[in-house]
Coordinates of C-alpha atoms in Angstrom, one line a residue:
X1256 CA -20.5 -19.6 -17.1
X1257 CA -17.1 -19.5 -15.2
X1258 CA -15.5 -23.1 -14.2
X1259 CA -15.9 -23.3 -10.3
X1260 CA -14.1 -23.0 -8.5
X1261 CA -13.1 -19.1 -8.5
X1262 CA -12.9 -16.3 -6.3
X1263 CA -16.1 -13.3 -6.9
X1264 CA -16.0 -10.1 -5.3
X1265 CA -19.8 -8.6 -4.8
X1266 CA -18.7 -4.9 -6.1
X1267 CA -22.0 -3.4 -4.6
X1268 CA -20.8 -4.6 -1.5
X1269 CA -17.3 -4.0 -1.4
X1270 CA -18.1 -0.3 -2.3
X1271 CA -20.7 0.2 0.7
X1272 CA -17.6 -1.3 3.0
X1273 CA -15.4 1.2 1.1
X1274 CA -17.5 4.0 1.7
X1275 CA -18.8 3.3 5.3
X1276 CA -15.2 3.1 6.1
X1277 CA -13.6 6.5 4.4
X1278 CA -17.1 8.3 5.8
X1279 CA -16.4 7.2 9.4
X1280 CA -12.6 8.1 9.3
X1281 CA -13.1 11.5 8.0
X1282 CA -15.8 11.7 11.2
X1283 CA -13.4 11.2 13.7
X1284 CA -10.6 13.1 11.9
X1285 CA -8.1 10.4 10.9
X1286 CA -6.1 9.6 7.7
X1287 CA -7.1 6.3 5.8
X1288 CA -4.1 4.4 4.5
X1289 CA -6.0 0.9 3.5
X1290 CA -3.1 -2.1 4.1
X1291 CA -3.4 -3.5 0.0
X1292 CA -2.1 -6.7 1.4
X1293 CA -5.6 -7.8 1.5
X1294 CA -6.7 -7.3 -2.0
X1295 CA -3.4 -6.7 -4.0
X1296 CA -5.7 -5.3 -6.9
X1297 CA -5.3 -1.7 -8.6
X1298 CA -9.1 -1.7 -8.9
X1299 CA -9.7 -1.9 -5.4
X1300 CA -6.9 0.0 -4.5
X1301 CA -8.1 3.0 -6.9
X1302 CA -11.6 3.1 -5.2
X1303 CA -10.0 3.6 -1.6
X1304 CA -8.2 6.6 -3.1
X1305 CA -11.0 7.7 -5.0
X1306 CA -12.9 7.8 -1.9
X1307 CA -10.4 9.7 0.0
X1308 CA -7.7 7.4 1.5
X1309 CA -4.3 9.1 1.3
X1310 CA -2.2 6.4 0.4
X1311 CA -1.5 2.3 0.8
X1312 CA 0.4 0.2 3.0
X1313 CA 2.0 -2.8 2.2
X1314 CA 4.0 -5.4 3.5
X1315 CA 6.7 -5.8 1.3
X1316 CA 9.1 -3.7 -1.1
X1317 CA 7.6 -6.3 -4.1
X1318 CA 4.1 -5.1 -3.4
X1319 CA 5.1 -1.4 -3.2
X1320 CA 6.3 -1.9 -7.1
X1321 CA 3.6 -3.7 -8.2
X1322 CA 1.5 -0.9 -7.1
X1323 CA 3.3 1.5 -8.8
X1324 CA 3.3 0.1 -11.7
X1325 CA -0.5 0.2 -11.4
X1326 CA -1.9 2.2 -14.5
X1327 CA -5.3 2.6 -12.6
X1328 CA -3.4 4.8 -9.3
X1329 CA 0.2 6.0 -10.3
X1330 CA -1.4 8.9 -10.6
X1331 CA -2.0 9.7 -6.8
X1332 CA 0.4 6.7 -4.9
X1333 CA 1.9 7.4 -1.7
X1334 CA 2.6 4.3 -0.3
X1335 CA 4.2 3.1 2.9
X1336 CA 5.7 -0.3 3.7
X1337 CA 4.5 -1.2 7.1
X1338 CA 7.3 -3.7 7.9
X1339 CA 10.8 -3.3 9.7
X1340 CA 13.0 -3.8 6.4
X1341 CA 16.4 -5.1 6.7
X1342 CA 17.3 -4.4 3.4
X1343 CA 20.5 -5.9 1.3
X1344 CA 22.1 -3.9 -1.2
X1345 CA 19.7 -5.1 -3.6
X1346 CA 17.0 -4.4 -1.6
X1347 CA 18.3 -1.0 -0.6
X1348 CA 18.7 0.1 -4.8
X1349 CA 14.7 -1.4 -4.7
X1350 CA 13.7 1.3 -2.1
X1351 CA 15.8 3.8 -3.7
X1352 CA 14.3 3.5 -7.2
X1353 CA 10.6 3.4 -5.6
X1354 CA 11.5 6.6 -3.7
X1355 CA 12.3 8.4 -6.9
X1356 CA 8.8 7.6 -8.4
X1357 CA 6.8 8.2 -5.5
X1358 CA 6.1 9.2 -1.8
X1359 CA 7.3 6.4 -0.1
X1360 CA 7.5 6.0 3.8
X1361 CA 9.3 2.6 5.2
X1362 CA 9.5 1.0 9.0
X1363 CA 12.1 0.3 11.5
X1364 CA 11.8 -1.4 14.9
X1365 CA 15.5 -1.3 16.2
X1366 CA 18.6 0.8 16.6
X1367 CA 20.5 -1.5 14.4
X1368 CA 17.4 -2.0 12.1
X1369 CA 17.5 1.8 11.4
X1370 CA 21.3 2.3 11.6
X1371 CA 21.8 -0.4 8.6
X1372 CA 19.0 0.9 6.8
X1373 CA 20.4 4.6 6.9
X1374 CA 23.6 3.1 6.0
X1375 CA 22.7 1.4 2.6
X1376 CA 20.4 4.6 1.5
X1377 CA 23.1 6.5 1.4
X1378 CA 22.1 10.4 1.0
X1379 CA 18.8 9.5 -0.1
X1380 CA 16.2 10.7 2.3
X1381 CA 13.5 8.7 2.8
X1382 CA 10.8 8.5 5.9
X1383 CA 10.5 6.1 8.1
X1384 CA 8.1 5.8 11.0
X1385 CA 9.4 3.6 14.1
X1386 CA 7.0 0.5 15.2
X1387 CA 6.4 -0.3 18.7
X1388 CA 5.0 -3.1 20.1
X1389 CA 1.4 -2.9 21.3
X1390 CA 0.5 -6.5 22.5
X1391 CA 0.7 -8.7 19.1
X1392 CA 4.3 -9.8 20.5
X1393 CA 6.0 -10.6 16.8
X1394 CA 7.8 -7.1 15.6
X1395 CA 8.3 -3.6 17.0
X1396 CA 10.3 -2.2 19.5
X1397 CA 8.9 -1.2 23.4
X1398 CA 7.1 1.8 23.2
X1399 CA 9.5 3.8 25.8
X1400 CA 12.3 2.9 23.6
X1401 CA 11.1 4.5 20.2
X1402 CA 12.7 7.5 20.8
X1403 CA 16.4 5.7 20.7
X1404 CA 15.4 4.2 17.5
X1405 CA 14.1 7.5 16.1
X1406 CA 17.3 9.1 17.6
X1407 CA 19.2 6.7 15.5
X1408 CA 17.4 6.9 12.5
X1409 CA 17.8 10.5 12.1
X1410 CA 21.5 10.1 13.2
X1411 CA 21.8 8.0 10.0
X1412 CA 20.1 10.2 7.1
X1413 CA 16.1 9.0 8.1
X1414 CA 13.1 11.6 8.3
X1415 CA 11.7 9.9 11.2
X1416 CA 8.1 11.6 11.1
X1417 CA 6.5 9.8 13.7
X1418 CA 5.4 5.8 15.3
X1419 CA 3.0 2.9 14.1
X1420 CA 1.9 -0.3 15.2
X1421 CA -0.5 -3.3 14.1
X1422 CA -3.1 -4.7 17.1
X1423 CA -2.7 -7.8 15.4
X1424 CA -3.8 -9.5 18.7
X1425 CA -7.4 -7.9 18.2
X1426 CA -8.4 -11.4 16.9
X1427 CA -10.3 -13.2 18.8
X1428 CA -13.4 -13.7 20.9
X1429 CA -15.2 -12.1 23.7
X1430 CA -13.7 -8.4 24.5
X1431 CA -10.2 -9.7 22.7
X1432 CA -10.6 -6.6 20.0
X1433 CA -11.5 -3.7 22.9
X1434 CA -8.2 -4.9 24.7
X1435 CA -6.3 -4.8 21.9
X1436 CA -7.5 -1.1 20.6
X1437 CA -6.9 -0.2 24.6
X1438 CA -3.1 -1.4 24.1
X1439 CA -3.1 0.4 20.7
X1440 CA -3.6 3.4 22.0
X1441 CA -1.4 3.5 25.2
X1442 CA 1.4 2.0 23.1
X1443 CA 1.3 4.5 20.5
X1444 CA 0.5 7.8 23.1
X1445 CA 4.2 6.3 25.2
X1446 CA 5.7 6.0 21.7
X1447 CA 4.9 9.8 20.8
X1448 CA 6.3 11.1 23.9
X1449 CA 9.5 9.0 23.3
X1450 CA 10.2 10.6 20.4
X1451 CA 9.4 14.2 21.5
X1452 CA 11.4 13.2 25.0
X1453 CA 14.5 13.1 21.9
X1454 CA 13.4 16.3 20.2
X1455 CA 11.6 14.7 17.3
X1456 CA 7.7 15.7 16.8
X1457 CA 6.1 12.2 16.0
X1458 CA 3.6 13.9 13.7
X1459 CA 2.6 10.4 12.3
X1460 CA 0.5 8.3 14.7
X1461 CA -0.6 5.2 12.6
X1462 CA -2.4 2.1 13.6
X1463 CA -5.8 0.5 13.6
X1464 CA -6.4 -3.1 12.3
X1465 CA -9.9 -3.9 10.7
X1466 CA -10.7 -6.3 14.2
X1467 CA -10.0 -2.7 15.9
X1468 CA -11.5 -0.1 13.8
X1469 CA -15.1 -0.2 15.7
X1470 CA -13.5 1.5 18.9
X1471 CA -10.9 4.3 17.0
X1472 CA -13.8 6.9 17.5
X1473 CA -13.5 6.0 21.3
X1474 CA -12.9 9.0 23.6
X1475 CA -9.5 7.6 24.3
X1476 CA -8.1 7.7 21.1
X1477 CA -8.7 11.3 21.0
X1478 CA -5.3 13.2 19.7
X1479 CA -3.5 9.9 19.8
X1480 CA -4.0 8.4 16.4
X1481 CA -3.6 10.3 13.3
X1482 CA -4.4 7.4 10.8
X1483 CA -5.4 3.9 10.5
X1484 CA -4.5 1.1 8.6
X1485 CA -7.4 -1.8 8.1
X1486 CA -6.8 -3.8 5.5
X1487 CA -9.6 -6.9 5.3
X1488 CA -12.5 -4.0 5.4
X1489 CA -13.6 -3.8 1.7
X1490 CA -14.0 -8.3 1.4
X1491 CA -14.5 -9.3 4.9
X1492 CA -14.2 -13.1 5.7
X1493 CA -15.2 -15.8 8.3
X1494 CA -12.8 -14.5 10.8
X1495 CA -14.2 -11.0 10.8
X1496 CA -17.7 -12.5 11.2
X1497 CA -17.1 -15.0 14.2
X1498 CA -14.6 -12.3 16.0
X1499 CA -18.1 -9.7 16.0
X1500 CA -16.2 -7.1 13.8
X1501 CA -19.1 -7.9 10.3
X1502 CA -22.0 -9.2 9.3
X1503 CA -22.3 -11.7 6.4
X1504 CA -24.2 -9.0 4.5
X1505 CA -21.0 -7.2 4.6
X1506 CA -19.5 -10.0 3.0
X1507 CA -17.9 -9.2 -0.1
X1508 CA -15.7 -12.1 -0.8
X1509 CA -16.5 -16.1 -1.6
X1510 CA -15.4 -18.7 -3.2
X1511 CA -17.5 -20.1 -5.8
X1512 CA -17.8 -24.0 -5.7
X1513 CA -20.0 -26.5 -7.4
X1514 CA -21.2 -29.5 -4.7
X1515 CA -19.7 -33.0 -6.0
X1516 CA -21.2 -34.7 -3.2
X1517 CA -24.2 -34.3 -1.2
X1518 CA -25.6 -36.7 1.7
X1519 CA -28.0 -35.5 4.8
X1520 CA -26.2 -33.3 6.5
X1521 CA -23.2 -33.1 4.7
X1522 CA -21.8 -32.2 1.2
X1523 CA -18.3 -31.7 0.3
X1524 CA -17.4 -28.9 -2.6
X1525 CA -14.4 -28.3 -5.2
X1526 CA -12.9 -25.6 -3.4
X1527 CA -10.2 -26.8 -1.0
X1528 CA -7.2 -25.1 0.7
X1529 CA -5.5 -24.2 -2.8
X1530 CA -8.3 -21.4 -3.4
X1531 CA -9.6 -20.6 0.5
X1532 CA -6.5 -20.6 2.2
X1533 CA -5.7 -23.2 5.1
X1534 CA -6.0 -20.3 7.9
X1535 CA -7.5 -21.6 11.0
X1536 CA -7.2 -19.9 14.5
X1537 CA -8.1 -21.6 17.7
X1538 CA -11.1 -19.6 18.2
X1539 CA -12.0 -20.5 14.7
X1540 CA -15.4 -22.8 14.5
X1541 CA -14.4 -23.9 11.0
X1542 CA -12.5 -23.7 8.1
X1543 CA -14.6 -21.3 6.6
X1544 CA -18.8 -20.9 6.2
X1545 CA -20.9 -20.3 3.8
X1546 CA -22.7 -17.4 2.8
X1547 CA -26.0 -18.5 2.2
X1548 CA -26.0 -20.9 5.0
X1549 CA -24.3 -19.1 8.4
X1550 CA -24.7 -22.1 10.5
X1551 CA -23.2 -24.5 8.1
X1552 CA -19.0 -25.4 8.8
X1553 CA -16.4 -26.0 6.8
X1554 CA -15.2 -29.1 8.9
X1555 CA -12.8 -30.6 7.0
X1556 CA -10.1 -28.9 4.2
X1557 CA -7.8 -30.3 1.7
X1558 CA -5.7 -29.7 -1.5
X1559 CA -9.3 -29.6 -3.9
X1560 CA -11.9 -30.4 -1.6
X1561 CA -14.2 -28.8 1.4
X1562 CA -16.7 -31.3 3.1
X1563 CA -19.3 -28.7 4.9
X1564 CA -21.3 -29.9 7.4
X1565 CA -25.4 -28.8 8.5
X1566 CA -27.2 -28.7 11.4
X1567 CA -29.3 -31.3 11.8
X1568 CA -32.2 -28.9 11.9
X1569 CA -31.8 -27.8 8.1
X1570 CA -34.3 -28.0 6.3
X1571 CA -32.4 -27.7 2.8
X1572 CA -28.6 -28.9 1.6
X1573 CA -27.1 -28.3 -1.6
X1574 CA -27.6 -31.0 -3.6
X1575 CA -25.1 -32.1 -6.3
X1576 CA -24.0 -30.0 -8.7
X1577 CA -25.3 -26.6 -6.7
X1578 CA -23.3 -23.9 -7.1
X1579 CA -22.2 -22.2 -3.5
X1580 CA -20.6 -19.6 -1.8
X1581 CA -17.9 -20.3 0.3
X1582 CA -16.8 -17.4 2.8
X1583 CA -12.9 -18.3 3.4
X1584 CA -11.6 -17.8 7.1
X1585 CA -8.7 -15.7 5.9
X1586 CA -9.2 -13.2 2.6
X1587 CA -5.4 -12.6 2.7
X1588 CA -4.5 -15.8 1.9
X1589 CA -7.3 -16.8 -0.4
X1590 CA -6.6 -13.7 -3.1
X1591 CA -3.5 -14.5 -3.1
X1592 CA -3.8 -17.9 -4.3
X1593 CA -5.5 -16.7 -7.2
X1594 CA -4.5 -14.8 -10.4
X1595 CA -7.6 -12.7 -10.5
X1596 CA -10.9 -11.9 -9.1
X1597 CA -14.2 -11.9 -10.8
X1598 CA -16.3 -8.6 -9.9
X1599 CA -20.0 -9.2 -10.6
X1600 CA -21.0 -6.0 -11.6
X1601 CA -22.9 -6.4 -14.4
X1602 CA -20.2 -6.9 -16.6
X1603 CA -18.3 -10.0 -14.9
X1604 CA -14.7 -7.6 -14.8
X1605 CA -11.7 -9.5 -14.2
X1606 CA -9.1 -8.3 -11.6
X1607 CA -5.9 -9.3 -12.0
X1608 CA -4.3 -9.8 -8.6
X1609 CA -0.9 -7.9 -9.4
X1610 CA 0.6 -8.3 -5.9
X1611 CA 0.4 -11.9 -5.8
X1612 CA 3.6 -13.7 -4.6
X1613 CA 5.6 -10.5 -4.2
X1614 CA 6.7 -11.3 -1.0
X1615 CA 9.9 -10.0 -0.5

């Protein structure tokens, strides 16, 4: 019996997710390159290879070397760090060092970005793919410009093989995710020409966010995307089920929590914002729900506590001392608040979490 409260991963699950996923890209003829963000776990990250996935992304230059330092998928790593680095000198000997170990791609979003990045690799070549903005408003370039930044990267020692972007707007309600893949797409397709409009063949076209995934077999994504990047796929949370984009059967994350009060309609549980995460979007219904109870919220979240609340319909709460399963809003943050996961697979495996914290 493990002390609640602690995060379980339903391996049966995870690995129909895994597989539904790398079957459906290999339908529609795109690369899988799973964002390890989500899980920052070698185990996980070795079954997405093992099912065909030709590499990682990751946000950060930290979780790049934690992953290949991995054991479990050294063996087979080519990773790229989806983010627009502005490297120090430090940083730059970081990038360096990784791109003697592995196949390593990296991002740039600006002339400057990729003029002070080619500077501080000296004559190490290394790709880079240029990001363009499709919507999501936070980083990338326009799309029409990605050809100056390529231009400039190659001016400066990159091999600029081609664009990305993230449809982080996808989330939300209502036709939010079909909007978002449309944007993707144009985005990327003015992006591509860009680049060939300065001589360079943009053979990478990389995008697709697990909200945006469903429409990537779309007639207008033909010959425009040449690999996706989902990253919440294998766990799922409550934001994938309330944005249409899962089912709780696909599910593959909780929090385990014992009840320490229970009243009609109400309990409250020992797993607060310090294991799910305090991620709540505006759309959002609740903190979180719970897996064995869909219409039950997650109303209120502190440090150590959740109080859930029923409708008043139900004909059975929790009563104290139950043990539950709370589906976090945002899987990101609730891994990595943890030190490792417990995969019931018959043999209760711990995963350490070896990404956790590497944020820079």
């Amino acid at each position: 019996m493990i002390d609640t409260p602690y995060l379980e991963v339903d391996v049966d699950r995870m690995t129909h997710n895994l597989a539904s996923l790398a079957d459906r890209a290999r339908s529609i003829g795109v690369e899988l390159r799973p964002h390890a963000k989500t899980h920052k776990c070698a185990e996980i990250a070795r079954m997405q290879l093992d099912l065909g996935a030709t590499g990682l992304a990751v946000a950060t230059i930290g979780e790049a070397e934690a992953f290949a330092d991995a054991v479990e998928i050294t063996s087979c790593i080519d990773i790229f760090i989806a983010y627009p680095i502005w490297p120090t000198p430090a940083k730059a000997a970081r990038v360096r060092a990784l791109a003697n170990r592995l196949s390593l791609r990296v991002g740039v979003d600006s002339v400057e970005g990729a003029r002070h990045l080619g500077a501080l690799l000296g004559e190490q070549r290394i790709e880079a793919l240029v990001e363009v903005d499709s919507g999501q408003h936070r980083t990338g370039t326009a799309p029409e410009r990605a050809g100056e930044v390529a231009a400039a990267g190659v001016a400066t020692g990159l091999d600029v093989v081609g664009v990305f972007t993230f449809p982080g707007h996808g989330y939300g309600v209502g036709d939010t995710r079909r909007r978002a893949a449309e944007q993707e797409v144009a985005a990327l397709r003015t992006a591509a020409e860009s680049l060939r409009a300065e001589g360079i063949e943009p053979r990478v076209r990389s995008g697709g966010s697990t909200p945006t995934i469903e429409f990537v077999g779309d007639p207008s994504y033909a010959g425009v995307l040449t690999e996706i990047r989902p990253g919440v796929y294998p766990l799922n949370d409550a934001q994938q089920v309330e944005i249409g984009a899962c089912g709780f059967d696909d599910v593959a994350l909780t929090a385990v929590a014992t009840v320490v009060r229970s009243e009609p309609g109400r309990i409250v549980v020992d797993a607060g914002s310090k294991i799910l995460g305090a991620d709540r979007a505006a759309w959002a219904t609740g903190h979180g729900r719970l897996l064995d109870h869909p219409d039950a919220r997650v109303v209120q979240l502190s440090e150590h506590h959740a109080v859930v609340e029923f409708p008043a319909e139900s004909a059975s709460i929790p009563r104290l001392g139950d043990v539950i399963r709370v589906v976090p809003n945002h899987v990101c943050n609730a891994v990595n608040l943890v030190d490792e996961l417990v995969a019931i697979d018959g043999s209760d495996s711990r995963w350490p979490v070896i990404a956790r914290g590497r944020n820079s």
